[in-house]
Amino acid sequence: MSHLAPEGLLTQVPIGTFTTEAGATIPGAQIAYQRWGTPLPDHSNVLLIEHALTGDSRVDQWWGDLLGPGQALDTRRYCIISTNVLGGCQGSTGPSSPHPDSSNPAAPDVASKTSNTSTAWGSRFPALSIRDQVHAEHLFLRALGIERVHAIIGGSMGGARTLEWAALYPEFLQAAAVFAVSARASAWQIGIQSAQISAVENDPHWHCGDYYHTGQSPLKGLATARRIAHLTYRGELELDERFGTSAQEGENPCGAYRSPQQRFAVESYLDYQAAKLAERFDAGSYVTLTDALNRHDIGRGRGGLNKALGNISVPIFVAGVDTDILYPYHQQEHLSRNLGRLLGMSKIVSPVGHDAFLAETRQMDRIIRRFLDRAAELPRT
Amino acid sequence: MSHLAPEGLLTQVPIGTFTTEAGATIPGAQIAYQRWGTPLPDHSNVLLIEHALTGDSRVDQWWGDLLGPGQALDTRRYCIISTNVLGGCQGSTGPSSPHPDSSNPAAPDVASKTSNTSTAWGSRFPALSIRDQVHAEHLFLRALGIERVHAIIGGSMGGARTLEWAALYPEFLQAAAVFAVSARASAWQIGIQSAQISAVENDPHWHCGDYYHTGQSPLKGLATARRIAHLTYRGELELDERFGTSAQEGENPCGAYRSPQQRFAVESYLDYQAAKLAERFDAGSYVTLTDALNRHDIGRGRGGLNKALGNISVPIFVAGVDTDILYPYHQQEHLSRNLGRLLGMSKIVSPVGHDAFLAETRQMDRIIRRFLDRAAELPRT
């Protein structure tokens, strides 16, 4: 049995020098993870959970009602492992992590005496693809002594990683489940995601990605990006149910002169969501991970999209949300028609939009149980 | 017969001092318009066409295939009148127009000798509601000697004006047709439209709206706003058909390090659309008109949305686009269920999204003909 971290404790695992698909290197890379439940000696009860763009390894927080004894992700039966993605900012190596040069024991004077510019990776952190993220997790699992898991499960960017797992390392998993994701970025996604990246890059506090030592942070740009993103995550029906055209309390958005301080309630809500993200998330990671989403393409270098999907031998369960405008349901239908081995398909019906895979607990509970039931019936290969 | 402008010639009509719903005044306001076809003496063949946010009076350009002898908007039968909206920048009074103080003949020295700050309205231009835009057009038509028209037709912001026409001046029109619009702004629209306004307002060249004399212009902010807006106007299916994940020619968006100069084709397309708009459209007008869209609410001060719609006596034809994410089709269904007198309903089926009411000429031709046929059968009231 491998030596896993104590239950729930965020733990970092070194994976050595990581080389990206495009040829850049990250020396001293590490992947942070959490674990719940006890693995069987052959790891045949391990579930790897893949988080979305601004998520992290804390499955107990973002899928809290789905994780635990007797829950869909049953910690009495399964061992749940969840990583922080490479490029992230919750324990794994990313743009805000110390650059190896800054902690080089052979030259301690350099880091302490010269400018701080070299303490964080910043603009030196390479671009990542979804495949890079998966290669890094593969190294991480092998570092833990795990050579095969029962299943990998993920939504949104986590779904993109899960698909790439099935394409890159089919021998590594028995089955997979992907939610609210597509076989590749769509032009619309690239457009709206690039607009978010621009909002960060145009903030003068971004300093071309090297803001970590300046005492400044591109909070305004990150907030703008998040406001836009949030409107792609939440359905217009749900937002309208909650806010309609109401004014924020004490403000008048219909006065004689326009003022940014006189807001509709939905503006105040988006400001709040943006501020919350800016507090907990690094702008450099936001750009790196959003850029990775732009690069998501199962077909690249594999003879095209449908050929690549058809060649995936891992049985995959697919679910999508009827009101998702970021990953419209037809994209999950496309997956279902073209994947080599479809294990099942579910539609999440919700006014919430894309985020329904996080918010609609009752439906997700049923979907994950159905997936795990079907995966359990598969002959062990 | 009134004295109308020569066919096709952009002509300005003074409407005096205009007072907004919220109590601000615009002295010396004027509305620009164009005219095609010949009016009957009682104006019973006049069609007023209402343009969308960044449109203008040039119907011959944005609905070119629908206007002319024998076309749906048949200039042999109808007299087509199209205005530039109050607050716009194509002839009607807006933030970029000269402020009256700057051309006050009693004090010419002030304007010529002091700073240029007072030459354009800039931040002194009041906020407008859709109702204000309609009141201004009502003054404009009466200034032309027109007391009633056959029909008013508009899509998107033009559809919002058309609905307000029917609510404010039901005696002024025989019938109306509205496309890709809703009874009020949705919270999602307010959110995404406010994000666009913020993008302009955060541009240091905006100078709180008073940039006209600075030699600078918030082109970058306006471009960002337009990129976001464009993604709400165009369907993801159509964008994906055209661009998918293709790289822009000669650029590599999947290189080892992210660079804003290495773009996907859709990014280059959005940059081009943004630059085109920034060339022809004033940022001040963009903010004023987008803010007016946020304020769109047929129900405000009228006992609620459905009561207000039910009280509209003008027969109205409604059409929407199946793939519109900005004004989803359920919003047009809502109109159809609640309007006092529904003249008919059509669904535009298109991958194009919201802009289909401009782009799908064949379907729009049929819809406008069907509407005009039904309007012609109405008993003259």
Short mmCIF file of N, CA, C and O in Angstrom, two decimals, chain A residues 324-374:
data_model
loop_
_atom_site.label_atom_id
_atom_site.label_comp_id
_atom_site.label_asym_id
_atom_site.label_seq_id
_atom_site.Cartn_x
_atom_site.Cartn_y
_atom_site.Cartn_z
N ASP A 324 -26.54 25.40 -20.41
CA ASP A 324 -25.13 25.81 -20.43
C ASP A 324 -24.82 26.57 -21.72
O ASP A 324 -24.99 26.03 -22.81
N ILE A 325 -24.39 27.83 -21.60
CA ILE A 325 -23.99 28.55 -22.83
C ILE A 325 -22.48 28.46 -23.07
O ILE A 325 -22.00 28.75 -24.16
N LEU A 326 -21.72 28.07 -22.05
CA LEU A 326 -20.26 27.96 -22.23
C LEU A 326 -19.90 26.64 -22.90
O LEU A 326 -19.08 26.62 -23.82
N TYR A 327 -20.50 25.56 -22.42
CA TYR A 327 -20.33 24.25 -23.05
C TYR A 327 -21.72 23.72 -23.39
O TYR A 327 -22.25 22.87 -22.67
N PRO A 328 -22.33 24.26 -24.48
CA PRO A 328 -23.72 23.89 -24.78
C PRO A 328 -23.90 22.37 -24.89
O PRO A 328 -22.97 21.64 -25.26
N TYR A 329 -25.09 21.94 -24.59
CA TYR A 329 -25.38 20.51 -24.50
C TYR A 329 -25.06 19.75 -25.80
O TYR A 329 -24.70 18.58 -25.76
N HIS A 330 -25.17 20.44 -26.93
CA HIS A 330 -24.85 19.73 -28.19
C HIS A 330 -23.40 19.27 -28.21
O HIS A 330 -23.05 18.33 -28.92
N GLN A 331 -22.54 19.93 -27.42
CA GLN A 331 -21.15 19.48 -27.36
C GLN A 331 -21.03 18.14 -26.63
O GLN A 331 -20.19 17.31 -26.98
N GLN A 332 -21.85 17.95 -25.61
CA GLN A 332 -21.85 16.64 -24.93
C GLN A 332 -22.51 15.58 -25.82
O GLN A 332 -22.10 14.42 -25.82
N GLU A 333 -23.51 16.00 -26.59
CA GLU A 333 -24.10 15.05 -27.55
C GLU A 333 -23.06 14.63 -28.58
O GLU A 333 -23.00 13.47 -29.00
N HIS A 334 -22.24 15.60 -28.98
CA HIS A 334 -21.16 15.28 -29.92
C HIS A 334 -20.20 14.25 -29.32
O HIS A 334 -19.82 13.28 -29.98
N LEU A 335 -19.84 14.45 -28.06
CA LEU A 335 -18.99 13.47 -27.38
C LEU A 335 -19.67 12.09 -27.38
O LEU A 335 -19.05 11.07 -27.69
N SER A 336 -20.95 12.10 -27.04
CA SER A 336 -21.66 10.81 -26.91
C SER A 336 -21.72 10.06 -28.24
O SER A 336 -21.70 8.84 -28.26
N ARG A 337 -21.78 10.79 -29.33
CA ARG A 337 -21.86 10.14 -30.64
C ARG A 337 -20.52 9.62 -31.11
O ARG A 337 -20.44 8.72 -31.93
N ASN A 338 -19.43 10.23 -30.61
CA ASN A 338 -18.12 9.95 -31.20
C ASN A 338 -17.13 9.22 -30.31
O ASN A 338 -16.12 8.73 -30.81
N LEU A 339 -17.38 9.19 -29.03
CA LEU A 339 -16.47 8.48 -28.14
C LEU A 339 -16.46 6.99 -28.48
O LEU A 339 -17.50 6.42 -28.82
N GLY A 340 -15.28 6.39 -28.37
CA GLY A 340 -15.15 4.97 -28.70
C GLY A 340 -16.09 4.08 -27.90
O GLY A 340 -16.65 3.12 -28.42
N ARG A 341 -16.28 4.42 -26.62
CA ARG A 341 -17.10 3.56 -25.78
C ARG A 341 -17.89 4.42 -24.78
O ARG A 341 -17.35 4.82 -23.75
N LEU A 342 -19.13 4.69 -25.10
CA LEU A 342 -19.98 5.53 -24.25
C LEU A 342 -20.59 4.67 -23.15
O LEU A 342 -21.30 3.69 -23.43
N LEU A 343 -20.34 5.05 -21.91
CA LEU A 343 -20.86 4.27 -20.79
C LEU A 343 -22.27 4.71 -20.40
O LEU A 343 -23.02 3.97 -19.73
N GLY A 344 -22.65 5.91 -20.80
CA GLY A 344 -23.97 6.43 -20.48
C GLY A 344 -24.00 7.92 -20.68
O GLY A 344 -22.95 8.54 -20.92
N MET A 345 -25.21 8.48 -20.60
CA MET A 345 -25.38 9.91 -20.91
C MET A 345 -26.50 10.45 -20.03
O MET A 345 -27.53 9.79 -19.86
N SER A 346 -26.29 11.63 -19.45
CA SER A 346 -27.34 12.26 -18.65
C SER A 346 -27.41 13.74 -18.97
O SER A 346 -26.39 14.37 -19.26
N LYS A 347 -28.63 14.26 -18.89
CA LYS A 347 -28.81 15.70 -19.05
C LYS A 347 -29.20 16.29 -17.69
O LYS A 347 -30.16 15.84 -17.07
N ILE A 348 -28.45 17.28 -17.26
CA ILE A 348 -28.79 18.02 -16.05
C ILE A 348 -29.74 19.13 -16.46
O ILE A 348 -29.40 19.94 -17.34
N VAL A 349 -30.93 19.14 -15.89
CA VAL A 349 -31.94 20.14 -16.25
C VAL A 349 -31.97 21.19 -15.16
O VAL A 349 -32.25 20.88 -14.00
N SER A 350 -31.66 22.42 -15.51
CA SER A 350 -31.47 23.44 -14.48
C SER A 350 -31.47 24.83 -15.09
O SER A 350 -30.96 25.03 -16.19
N PRO A 351 -31.98 25.82 -14.34
CA PRO A 351 -31.83 27.20 -14.81
C PRO A 351 -30.43 27.77 -14.55
O PRO A 351 -30.11 28.86 -15.00
N VAL A 352 -29.59 27.01 -13.84
CA VAL A 352 -28.32 27.55 -13.35
C VAL A 352 -27.28 27.71 -14.44
O VAL A 352 -26.37 28.52 -14.33
N GLY A 353 -27.38 26.96 -15.54
CA GLY A 353 -26.34 27.04 -16.57
C GLY A 353 -25.17 26.14 -16.24
O GLY A 353 -25.29 25.17 -15.49
N HIS A 354 -24.00 26.50 -16.80
CA HIS A 354 -22.79 25.67 -16.69
C HIS A 354 -22.54 25.17 -15.26
O HIS A 354 -22.27 23.99 -15.04
N ASP A 355 -22.64 26.07 -14.28
CA ASP A 355 -22.32 25.72 -12.89
C ASP A 355 -23.28 24.68 -12.29
O ASP A 355 -23.06 24.26 -11.13
N ALA A 356 -24.28 24.27 -13.03
CA ALA A 356 -25.20 23.26 -12.49
C ALA A 356 -24.48 21.99 -12.07
O ALA A 356 -24.92 21.29 -11.16
N PHE A 357 -23.34 21.67 -12.71
CA PHE A 357 -22.63 20.44 -12.31
C PHE A 357 -22.03 20.59 -10.91
O PHE A 357 -21.65 19.61 -10.28
N LEU A 358 -21.96 21.83 -10.43
CA LEU A 358 -21.56 22.07 -9.04
C LEU A 358 -22.77 22.30 -8.14
O LEU A 358 -22.76 21.93 -6.97
N ALA A 359 -23.80 22.94 -8.70
CA ALA A 359 -24.91 23.45 -7.87
C ALA A 359 -26.07 22.46 -7.71
O ALA A 359 -26.73 22.46 -6.67
N GLU A 360 -26.35 21.66 -8.71
CA GLU A 360 -27.54 20.80 -8.67
C GLU A 360 -27.17 19.47 -8.01
O GLU A 360 -27.05 18.42 -8.66
N THR A 361 -27.04 19.51 -6.70
CA THR A 361 -26.52 18.38 -5.94
C THR A 361 -27.36 17.12 -6.12
O THR A 361 -26.82 16.02 -6.29
N ARG A 362 -28.68 17.28 -6.08
CA ARG A 362 -29.53 16.09 -6.17
C ARG A 362 -29.31 15.36 -7.50
O ARG A 362 -29.12 14.14 -7.53
N GLN A 363 -29.26 16.11 -8.59
CA GLN A 363 -29.06 15.48 -9.89
C GLN A 363 -27.65 14.90 -10.01
O GLN A 363 -27.45 13.82 -10.55
N MET A 364 -26.67 15.64 -9.50
CA MET A 364 -25.29 15.15 -9.60
C MET A 364 -25.10 13.88 -8.77
O MET A 364 -24.37 12.97 -9.16
N ASP A 365 -25.77 13.84 -7.63
CA ASP A 365 -25.71 12.64 -6.80
C ASP A 365 -26.16 11.42 -7.60
O ASP A 365 -25.50 10.38 -7.64
N ARG A 366 -27.29 11.56 -8.28
CA ARG A 366 -27.81 10.43 -9.06
C ARG A 366 -26.90 10.08 -10.23
O ARG A 366 -26.70 8.91 -10.55
N ILE A 367 -26.36 11.11 -10.86
CA ILE A 367 -25.51 10.88 -12.03
C ILE A 367 -24.22 10.16 -11.62
O ILE A 367 -23.80 9.19 -12.26
N ILE A 368 -23.61 10.61 -10.53
CA ILE A 368 -22.34 9.98 -10.10
C ILE A 368 -22.59 8.54 -9.63
O ILE A 368 -21.83 7.63 -9.95
N ARG A 369 -23.72 8.35 -8.91
CA ARG A 369 -24.02 6.97 -8.50
C ARG A 369 -24.25 6.06 -9.71
O ARG A 369 -23.79 4.92 -9.76
N ARG A 370 -24.99 6.59 -10.70
CA ARG A 370 -25.25 5.78 -11.89
C ARG A 370 -23.94 5.43 -12.60
O ARG A 370 -23.71 4.30 -13.02
N PHE A 371 -23.08 6.44 -12.72
CA PHE A 371 -21.78 6.20 -13.35
C PHE A 371 -20.99 5.13 -12.60
O PHE A 371 -20.48 4.16 -13.19
N LEU A 372 -20.91 5.29 -11.26
CA LEU A 372 -20.08 4.35 -10.48
C LEU A 372 -20.68 2.94 -10.51
O LEU A 372 -19.93 1.95 -10.54
N ASP A 373 -22.01 2.84 -10.52
CA ASP A 373 -22.65 1.53 -10.66
C ASP A 373 -22.23 0.87 -11.98
O ASP A 373 -21.87 -0.31 -12.02
N ARG A 374 -22.32 1.64 -13.05
CA ARG A 374 -21.96 1.05 -14.36
C ARG A 374 -20.48 0.72 -14.42
O ARG A 374 -20.07 -0.30 -15.00
#
